[in-house]
Coordinates of C-alpha atoms in Angstrom, one line a residue:
M34 CA -56.6 -83.9 -159.7
A35 CA -56.6 -87.5 -161.0
V36 CA -59.2 -90.4 -161.6
K37 CA -58.4 -93.8 -160.7
E38 CA -59.8 -97.3 -160.6
L39 CA -59.1 -98.9 -157.4
N40 CA -58.1 -102.7 -157.2
D41 CA -61.6 -103.8 -155.9
G42 CA -63.2 -101.9 -158.9
R43 CA -64.2 -98.8 -157.2
W44 CA -63.4 -95.3 -159.2
I45 CA -62.1 -92.7 -157.2
V46 CA -61.4 -88.9 -157.8
Y47 CA -58.4 -87.3 -155.6
Y48 CA -57.3 -83.8 -155.5
R49 CA -55.6 -81.3 -153.1
V50 CA -57.5 -79.0 -151.1
P51 CA -56.0 -75.4 -150.2
G52 CA -54.6 -75.6 -146.7
K53 CA -54.5 -79.3 -146.4
K54 CA -51.4 -81.5 -146.6
S55 CA -53.1 -84.8 -147.5
K56 CA -55.3 -85.0 -150.7
K57 CA -59.1 -85.3 -150.7
R58 CA -60.4 -88.5 -152.1
E59 CA -64.0 -88.9 -153.6
Y60 CA -65.6 -92.4 -154.2
F61 CA -67.9 -93.2 -157.1
G62 CA -68.9 -97.1 -157.0
R63 CA -68.1 -99.6 -159.8
G64 CA -68.4 -100.0 -163.4
L65 CA -68.8 -97.9 -166.4
E66 CA -71.5 -95.8 -164.2
G67 CA -69.0 -95.4 -161.6
Q68 CA -66.2 -94.4 -164.1
R69 CA -68.7 -91.7 -165.8
K70 CA -69.6 -90.0 -162.3
A71 CA -66.0 -90.2 -161.4
R72 CA -64.9 -88.3 -164.6
Q73 CA -67.6 -85.9 -164.4
R74 CA -66.6 -85.0 -160.9
D75 CA -63.1 -84.5 -162.1
K76 CA -64.3 -82.2 -164.9
D77 CA -66.7 -80.2 -162.3
I78 CA -63.4 -79.7 -159.9
G79 CA -61.3 -78.5 -162.7
A80 CA -63.5 -75.9 -164.1
R81 CA -64.0 -74.5 -160.6
K82 CA -60.6 -74.2 -160.2
K83 CA -60.1 -72.3 -163.7
R84 CA -63.2 -70.0 -163.0
P85 CA -62.3 -66.5 -162.2
S86 CA -63.7 -65.2 -159.1
R87 CA -66.8 -63.2 -159.5
P88 CA -66.6 -59.5 -158.7
S89 CA -68.8 -58.5 -155.9
T90 CA -72.1 -57.1 -157.1
T91 CA -72.6 -54.4 -154.4
P92 CA -71.1 -51.0 -154.5
T93 CA -68.3 -50.0 -152.2
F94 CA -68.7 -48.0 -149.1
T95 CA -67.1 -44.7 -150.4
E96 CA -69.8 -45.1 -153.4
L97 CA -72.8 -45.3 -150.8
A98 CA -71.5 -42.5 -149.3
K99 CA -71.0 -40.1 -152.2
V100 CA -74.7 -40.8 -153.2
Y101 CA -75.9 -40.3 -149.4
L102 CA -74.1 -36.9 -149.6
L103 CA -75.9 -35.9 -152.6
A104 CA -79.3 -37.0 -151.5
K105 CA -78.7 -35.2 -148.1
E106 CA -77.2 -32.0 -149.7
G107 CA -80.2 -29.7 -149.3
S108 CA -80.9 -30.9 -145.7
M109 CA -77.6 -30.5 -144.1
T110 CA -76.2 -27.3 -142.7
D111 CA -72.6 -26.4 -143.7
S112 CA -71.1 -27.2 -140.5
T113 CA -72.9 -30.8 -140.5
R114 CA -71.6 -31.2 -144.0
D115 CA -68.2 -30.3 -143.6
S116 CA -67.9 -32.7 -140.3
T117 CA -69.3 -35.5 -142.4
L118 CA -67.1 -34.7 -145.2
Y119 CA -63.9 -34.8 -142.9
K120 CA -65.0 -37.9 -141.3
L121 CA -65.7 -39.8 -144.5
Y122 CA -63.0 -38.9 -146.4
G123 CA -60.3 -38.1 -143.8
I124 CA -61.1 -40.9 -141.3
V125 CA -63.4 -43.6 -142.9
D126 CA -62.4 -43.8 -146.3
P127 CA -58.8 -44.6 -146.2
E128 CA -59.9 -47.8 -143.7
I129 CA -63.2 -49.0 -145.4
G130 CA -63.9 -47.2 -148.2
G131 CA -62.8 -49.4 -151.1
I132 CA -64.6 -52.4 -149.4
P133 CA -67.9 -53.7 -151.2
V134 CA -70.5 -53.3 -148.5
G135 CA -71.3 -57.2 -149.1
E136 CA -67.7 -58.0 -147.6
L137 CA -68.0 -55.5 -144.8
T138 CA -67.8 -57.5 -141.8
Q139 CA -68.0 -56.8 -138.0
H140 CA -64.4 -58.1 -137.7
R141 CA -63.2 -55.5 -140.3
V142 CA -65.1 -52.7 -138.2
D143 CA -63.5 -54.2 -135.2
Q144 CA -60.0 -53.3 -136.6
F145 CA -61.0 -49.8 -137.7
V146 CA -62.2 -49.3 -134.3
N147 CA -59.3 -50.5 -132.5
K148 CA -56.8 -48.5 -134.7
R149 CA -58.9 -45.3 -133.9
L150 CA -59.0 -46.1 -130.0
R151 CA -55.2 -45.8 -130.2
T152 CA -55.2 -42.0 -130.8
V153 CA -58.9 -40.8 -129.9
K154 CA -61.5 -41.3 -127.5
K155 CA -64.3 -43.6 -127.5
T156 CA -66.7 -40.7 -128.1
T157 CA -65.2 -39.8 -131.1
V158 CA -65.0 -43.6 -132.4
H159 CA -68.9 -43.6 -131.5
R160 CA -69.4 -40.6 -133.8
D161 CA -67.4 -42.0 -136.7
L162 CA -69.9 -45.4 -136.4
T163 CA -72.8 -43.4 -136.2
V164 CA -71.9 -41.8 -139.6
I165 CA -71.3 -45.2 -141.0
Q166 CA -74.3 -46.7 -139.7
A167 CA -76.5 -43.9 -140.9
I168 CA -74.9 -44.2 -144.5
L169 CA -75.7 -48.2 -144.3
R170 CA -79.3 -47.7 -143.0
W171 CA -80.4 -45.1 -145.6
A172 CA -78.9 -47.2 -148.5
V173 CA -81.1 -50.4 -147.1
K174 CA -84.1 -47.9 -147.0
R175 CA -83.3 -46.9 -150.5
K176 CA -82.6 -50.5 -151.7
Y177 CA -78.9 -49.8 -152.8
I178 CA -78.1 -52.6 -150.6
A179 CA -80.2 -55.7 -149.3
E180 CA -79.1 -55.4 -145.8
N181 CA -76.9 -53.6 -143.2
P182 CA -73.9 -55.8 -142.7
I183 CA -73.0 -54.4 -139.7
D184 CA -76.6 -54.1 -138.2
G185 CA -76.8 -54.4 -134.3
Y186 CA -72.6 -53.8 -134.2
D187 CA -71.8 -53.0 -130.5
M188 CA -70.8 -49.3 -130.4
P189 CA -67.8 -48.3 -128.0
V190 CA -69.5 -46.6 -124.6
R191 CA -69.1 -43.0 -124.5
D192 CA -66.4 -41.3 -122.3
D193 CA -67.5 -37.8 -122.6
Q194 CA -65.9 -35.6 -120.2
V195 CA -68.3 -33.7 -117.5
I196 CA -67.7 -29.9 -118.1
R197 CA -68.6 -28.1 -114.9
P198 CA -69.8 -24.4 -115.8
A199 CA -68.4 -21.5 -114.4
T200 CA -70.1 -20.3 -111.2
I201 CA -71.1 -16.7 -110.7
A202 CA -68.3 -15.6 -108.8
E203 CA -66.0 -17.1 -111.1
I204 CA -67.8 -15.3 -114.2
K205 CA -68.0 -12.0 -112.1
A206 CA -63.9 -12.6 -111.8
L207 CA -63.4 -12.8 -115.3
L208 CA -65.5 -10.1 -116.3
T209 CA -63.8 -7.7 -113.8
H210 CA -60.5 -8.7 -114.8
S211 CA -60.9 -8.6 -118.7
P212 CA -60.1 -5.9 -121.2
E213 CA -63.2 -4.2 -122.7
H214 CA -63.4 -6.2 -126.2
L215 CA -63.5 -9.3 -124.2
K216 CA -66.2 -8.4 -121.8
R217 CA -68.9 -8.4 -124.2
V218 CA -67.7 -12.0 -125.7
L219 CA -67.5 -13.3 -122.1
T220 CA -71.0 -12.0 -121.2
I221 CA -72.9 -13.4 -124.5
C222 CA -71.0 -16.9 -123.5
A223 CA -72.1 -16.5 -120.2
Y224 CA -75.6 -15.8 -120.8
T225 CA -76.6 -17.6 -123.9
G226 CA -74.2 -21.0 -123.6
A227 CA -72.8 -20.0 -126.9
R228 CA -69.3 -21.2 -127.6
P229 CA -66.4 -19.0 -128.2
G230 CA -64.5 -18.9 -131.5
P231 CA -65.6 -18.3 -135.3
V232 CA -68.2 -20.8 -135.5
E233 CA -70.9 -19.4 -133.1
V234 CA -70.0 -16.3 -131.2
F235 CA -67.6 -14.7 -133.8
S236 CA -70.1 -15.5 -136.5
L237 CA -72.9 -13.5 -134.7
K238 CA -74.2 -10.4 -136.8
W239 CA -76.4 -7.4 -135.3
G240 CA -79.2 -9.0 -137.4
D241 CA -79.1 -11.9 -135.1
V242 CA -80.1 -9.7 -132.3
N243 CA -83.8 -9.2 -131.4
W244 CA -84.1 -5.9 -129.4
H245 CA -87.9 -6.4 -129.1
D246 CA -87.9 -9.8 -127.6
K247 CA -84.1 -9.2 -126.2
T248 CA -83.3 -12.6 -127.8
I249 CA -79.8 -13.5 -129.8
T250 CA -80.0 -16.2 -132.6
V251 CA -77.1 -18.2 -132.9
T252 CA -77.2 -19.5 -136.5
Q253 CA -74.5 -21.9 -136.8
Q254 CA -73.6 -24.7 -134.2
K255 CA -70.1 -26.2 -133.7
R256 CA -70.4 -29.9 -133.4
A257 CA -67.7 -31.7 -131.5
G258 CA -65.5 -34.7 -133.1

């Protein structure tokens, strides 16, 4: 930075701008008034360069996520909570968790999406973004943040596989050739749509069977992703 009087009597301030090779020049007229304005401008530029950057006043995404989970603790099923925790701390947090929400841009989310798409399907990324958007919209509603910085973000088009259910003939063939201990499981899956595995079918108890109404209540649900 420098203040200088030109040969024609005008006062000038010139200084360097980051990323530019040539110096920027600003002119402030002639005489004492021009000199005063030039020196004041020089002082302002110097103060601005020395001023430390202001910390962001918005919470990080991780901070919002923690508050969100606490608020939703009583309304989430165990499986939903486990799935959300896995997505947040295993997938989202390492990428954007430490970013103040006010600095979260759609470009930064693009980077997250493109990285995820190298290893998972679009449907999985769609679910990841659904969790992120749910937290940000909730935070706006609760006035933790003024606006959702990625509102209107274009979600990846889901690419779910179409699963063809087994035919009656295929089900009968499975039951015919299965050992006795598997026939009960296959029968329940075939006629109720419950998924085999520890979350749904294997978690059933006798108390879930209503002999009078001839119904079975699946108390837990597996969520994909």
